[in-house]
mmCIF file of C-alpha atoms in Angstrom:
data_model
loop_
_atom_site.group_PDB
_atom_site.id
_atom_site.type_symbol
_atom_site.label_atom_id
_atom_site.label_comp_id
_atom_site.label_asym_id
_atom_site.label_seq_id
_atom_site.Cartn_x
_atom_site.Cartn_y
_atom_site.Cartn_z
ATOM 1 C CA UNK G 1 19.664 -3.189 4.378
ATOM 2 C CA UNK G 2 17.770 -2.946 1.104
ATOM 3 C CA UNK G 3 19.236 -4.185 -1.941
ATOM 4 C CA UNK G 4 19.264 -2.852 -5.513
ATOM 5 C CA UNK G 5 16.735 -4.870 -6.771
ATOM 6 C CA UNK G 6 14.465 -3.933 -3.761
ATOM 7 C CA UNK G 7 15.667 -0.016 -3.815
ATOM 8 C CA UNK G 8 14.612 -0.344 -7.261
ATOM 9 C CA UNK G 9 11.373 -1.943 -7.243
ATOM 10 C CA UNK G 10 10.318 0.484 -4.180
ATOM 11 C CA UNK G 11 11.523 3.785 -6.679
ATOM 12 C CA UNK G 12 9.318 1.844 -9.431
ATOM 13 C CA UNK G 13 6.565 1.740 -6.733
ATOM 14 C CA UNK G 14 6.693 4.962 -5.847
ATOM 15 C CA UNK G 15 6.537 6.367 -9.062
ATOM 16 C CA UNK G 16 3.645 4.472 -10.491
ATOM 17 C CA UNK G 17 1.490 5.415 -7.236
ATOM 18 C CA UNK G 18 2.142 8.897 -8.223
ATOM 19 C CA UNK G 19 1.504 8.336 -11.806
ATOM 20 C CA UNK G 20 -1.550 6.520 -11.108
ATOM 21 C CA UNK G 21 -3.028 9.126 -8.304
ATOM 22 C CA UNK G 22 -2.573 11.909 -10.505
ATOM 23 C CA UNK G 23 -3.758 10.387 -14.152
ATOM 24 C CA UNK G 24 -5.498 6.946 -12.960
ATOM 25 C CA UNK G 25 -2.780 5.067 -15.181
ATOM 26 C CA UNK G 26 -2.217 1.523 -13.198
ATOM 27 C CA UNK G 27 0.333 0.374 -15.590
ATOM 28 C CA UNK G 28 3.272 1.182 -13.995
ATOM 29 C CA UNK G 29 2.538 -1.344 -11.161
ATOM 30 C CA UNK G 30 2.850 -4.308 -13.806
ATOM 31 C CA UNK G 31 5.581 -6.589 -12.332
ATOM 32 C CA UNK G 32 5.971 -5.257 -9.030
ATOM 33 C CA UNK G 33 4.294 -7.642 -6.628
ATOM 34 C CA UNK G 34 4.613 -11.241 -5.834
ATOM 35 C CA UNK G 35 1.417 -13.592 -7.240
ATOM 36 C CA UNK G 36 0.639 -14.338 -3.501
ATOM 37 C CA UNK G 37 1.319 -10.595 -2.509
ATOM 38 C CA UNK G 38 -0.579 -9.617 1.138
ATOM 39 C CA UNK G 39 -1.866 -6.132 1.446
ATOM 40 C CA UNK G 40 -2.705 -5.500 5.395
ATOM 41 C CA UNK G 41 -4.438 -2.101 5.841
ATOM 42 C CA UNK G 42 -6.275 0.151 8.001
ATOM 43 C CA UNK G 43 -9.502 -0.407 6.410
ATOM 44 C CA UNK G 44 -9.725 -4.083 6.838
ATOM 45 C CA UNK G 45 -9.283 -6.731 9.618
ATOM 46 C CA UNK G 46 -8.258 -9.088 7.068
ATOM 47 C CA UNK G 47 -5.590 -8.831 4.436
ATOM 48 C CA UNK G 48 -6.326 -8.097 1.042
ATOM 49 C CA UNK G 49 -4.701 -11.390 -0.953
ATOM 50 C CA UNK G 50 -2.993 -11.848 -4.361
ATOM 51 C CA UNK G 51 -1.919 -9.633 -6.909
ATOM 52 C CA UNK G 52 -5.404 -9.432 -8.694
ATOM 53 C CA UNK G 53 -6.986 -8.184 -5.350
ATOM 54 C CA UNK G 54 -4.099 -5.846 -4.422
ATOM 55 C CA UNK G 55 -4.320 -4.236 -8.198
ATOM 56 C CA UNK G 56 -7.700 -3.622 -7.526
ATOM 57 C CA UNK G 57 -7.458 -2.426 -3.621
ATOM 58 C CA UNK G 58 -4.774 0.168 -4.882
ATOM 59 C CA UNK G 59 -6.773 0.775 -8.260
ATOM 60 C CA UNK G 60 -9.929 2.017 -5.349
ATOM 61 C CA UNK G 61 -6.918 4.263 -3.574
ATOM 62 C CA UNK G 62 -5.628 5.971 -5.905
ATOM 63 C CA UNK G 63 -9.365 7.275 -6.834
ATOM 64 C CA UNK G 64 -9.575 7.991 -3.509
ATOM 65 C CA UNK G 65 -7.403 9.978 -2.649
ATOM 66 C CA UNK G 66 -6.640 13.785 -2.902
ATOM 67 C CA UNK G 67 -3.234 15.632 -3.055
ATOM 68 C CA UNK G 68 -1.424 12.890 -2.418
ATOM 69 C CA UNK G 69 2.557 13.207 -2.257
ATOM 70 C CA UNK G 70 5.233 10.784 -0.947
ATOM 71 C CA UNK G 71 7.282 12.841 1.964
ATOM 72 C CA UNK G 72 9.777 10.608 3.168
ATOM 73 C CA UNK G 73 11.392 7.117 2.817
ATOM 74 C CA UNK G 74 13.684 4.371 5.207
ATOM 75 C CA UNK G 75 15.290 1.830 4.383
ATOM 76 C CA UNK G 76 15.889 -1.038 6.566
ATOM 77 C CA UNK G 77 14.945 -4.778 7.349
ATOM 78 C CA UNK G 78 12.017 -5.941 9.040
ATOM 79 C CA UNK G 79 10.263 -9.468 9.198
ATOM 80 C CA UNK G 80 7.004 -9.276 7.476
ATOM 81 C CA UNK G 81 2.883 -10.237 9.474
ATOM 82 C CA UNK G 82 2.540 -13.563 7.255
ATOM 83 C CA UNK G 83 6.026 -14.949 8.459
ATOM 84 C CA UNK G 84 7.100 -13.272 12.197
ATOM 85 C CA UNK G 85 9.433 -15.987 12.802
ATOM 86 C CA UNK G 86 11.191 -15.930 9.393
ATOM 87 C CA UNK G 87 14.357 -13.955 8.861
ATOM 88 C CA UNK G 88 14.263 -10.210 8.400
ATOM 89 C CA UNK G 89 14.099 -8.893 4.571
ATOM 90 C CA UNK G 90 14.608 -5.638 2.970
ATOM 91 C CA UNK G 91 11.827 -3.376 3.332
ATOM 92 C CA UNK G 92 11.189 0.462 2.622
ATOM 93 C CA UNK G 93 9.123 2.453 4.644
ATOM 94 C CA UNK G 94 7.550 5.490 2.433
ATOM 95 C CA UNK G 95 5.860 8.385 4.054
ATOM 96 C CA UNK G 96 3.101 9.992 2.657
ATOM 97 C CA UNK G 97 0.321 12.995 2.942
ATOM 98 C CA UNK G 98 -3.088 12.983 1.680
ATOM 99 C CA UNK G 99 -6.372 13.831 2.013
ATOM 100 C CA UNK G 100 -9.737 11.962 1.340
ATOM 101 C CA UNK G 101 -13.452 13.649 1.824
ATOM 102 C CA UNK G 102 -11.868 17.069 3.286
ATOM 103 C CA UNK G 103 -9.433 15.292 5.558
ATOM 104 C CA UNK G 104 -5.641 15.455 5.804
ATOM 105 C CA UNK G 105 -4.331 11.988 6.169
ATOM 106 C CA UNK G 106 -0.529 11.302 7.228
ATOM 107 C CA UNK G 107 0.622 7.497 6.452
ATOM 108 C CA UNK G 108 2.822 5.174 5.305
ATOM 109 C CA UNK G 109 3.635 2.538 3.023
ATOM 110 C CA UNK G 110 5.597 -0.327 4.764
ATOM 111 C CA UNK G 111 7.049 -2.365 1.621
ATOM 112 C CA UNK G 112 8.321 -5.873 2.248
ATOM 113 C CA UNK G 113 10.824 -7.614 -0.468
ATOM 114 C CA UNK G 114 11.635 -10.777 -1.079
ATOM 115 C CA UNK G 115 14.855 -11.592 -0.848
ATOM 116 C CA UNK G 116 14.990 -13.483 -4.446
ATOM 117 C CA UNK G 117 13.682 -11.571 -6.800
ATOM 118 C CA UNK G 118 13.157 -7.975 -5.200
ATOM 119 C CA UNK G 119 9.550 -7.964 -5.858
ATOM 120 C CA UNK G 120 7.254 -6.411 -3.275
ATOM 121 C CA UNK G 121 5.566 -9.681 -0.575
ATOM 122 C CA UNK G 122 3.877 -7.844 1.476
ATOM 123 C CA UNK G 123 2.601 -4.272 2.024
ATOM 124 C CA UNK G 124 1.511 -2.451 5.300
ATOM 125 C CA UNK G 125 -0.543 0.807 5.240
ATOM 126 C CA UNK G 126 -0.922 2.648 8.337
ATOM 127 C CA UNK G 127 -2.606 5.931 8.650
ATOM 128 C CA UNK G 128 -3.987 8.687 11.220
ATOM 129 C CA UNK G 129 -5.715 10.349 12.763
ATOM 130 C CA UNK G 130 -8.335 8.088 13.804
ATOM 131 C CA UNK G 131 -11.148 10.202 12.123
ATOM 132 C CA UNK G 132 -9.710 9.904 8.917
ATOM 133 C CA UNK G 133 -8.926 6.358 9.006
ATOM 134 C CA UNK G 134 -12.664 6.119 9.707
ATOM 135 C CA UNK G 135 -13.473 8.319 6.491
ATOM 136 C CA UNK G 136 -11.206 6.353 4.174
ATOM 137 C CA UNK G 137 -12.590 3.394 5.035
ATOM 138 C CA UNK G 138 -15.986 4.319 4.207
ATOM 139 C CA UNK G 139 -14.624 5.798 1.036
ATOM 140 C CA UNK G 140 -12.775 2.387 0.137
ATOM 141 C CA UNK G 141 -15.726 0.208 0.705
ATOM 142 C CA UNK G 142 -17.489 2.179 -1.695
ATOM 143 C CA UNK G 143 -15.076 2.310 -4.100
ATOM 144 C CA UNK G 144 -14.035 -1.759 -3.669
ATOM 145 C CA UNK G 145 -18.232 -2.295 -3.732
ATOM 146 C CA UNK G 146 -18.510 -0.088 -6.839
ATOM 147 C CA UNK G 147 -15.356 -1.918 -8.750
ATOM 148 C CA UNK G 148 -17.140 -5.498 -7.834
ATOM 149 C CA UNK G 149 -14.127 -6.522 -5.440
ATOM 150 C CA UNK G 150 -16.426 -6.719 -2.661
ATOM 151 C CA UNK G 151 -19.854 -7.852 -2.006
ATOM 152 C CA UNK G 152 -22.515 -4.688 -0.749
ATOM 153 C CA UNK G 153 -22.854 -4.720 2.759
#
């Protein structure tokens, strides 16, 4: 089960993503995250790494996106990609809508805590339908190409 300090830092995440999707404010993600924090998403093969990268990656998605709105949330346990064998931590599931380029997107944020200090380790995003996981994509690469995070392809 989650803890306070994980409940908490998963509210604090949830607000600043809606802060920061509806004014472009990225301050209120200051001193959630891990230094070595691991972003896997949709978009990429390969994780995004560090805190400076997943700033950036979630600086690209919140420009990105359209209407978004948080739906649902779960709270559980669940052993995170980087460390399968490890013992299960907190971790908040939180259910969102959006849409990007004209198309609805349903998702989630998987947030994984660490069992110390609370802070978010790891993050998941998962979305569908396949379609639009093929337009945000294109729409993150430009965004991560445009903010220098990525070379041009």
């Amino acid at each position: 089960m989650s803890d306070p300090a994980s409940s908490a830092t998963a509210a604090r995440f949830r607000a600043a993503v809606e802060t920061a999707t509806t004014t472009g404010d990225l301050s209120g993600f200051s001193g959630l995250f891990l230094p070595d924090v691991r972003l896997y998403s949709p978009v990429s093969f390969k994780p995004f790494d560090g805190e400076e990268m997943v700033l950036g990656l979630l600086g690209v998605l919140v420009r990105t996106f359209e209407d978004f709105r948080y739906i649902g949330t779960f709270t559980g346990e669940a052993a995170t990609s980087r460390d399968q064998d490890a013992p299960a931590s907190p971790a908040d599931v939180l259910l969102f809508r959006a849409t990007v380029d004209g198309k609805e997107i349903h998702g989630m944020d998987l947030l994984h805590f660490d069992d110390e200090t609370g802070l978010i380790k790891e993050i998941t995003v998962m979305v569908r339908p396949q379609s639009a996981v093929q337009t945000l994509g294109q729409a993150v690469l430009r965004g991560l190409v445009e903010a220098g995070l990525v070379p041009a392809v």
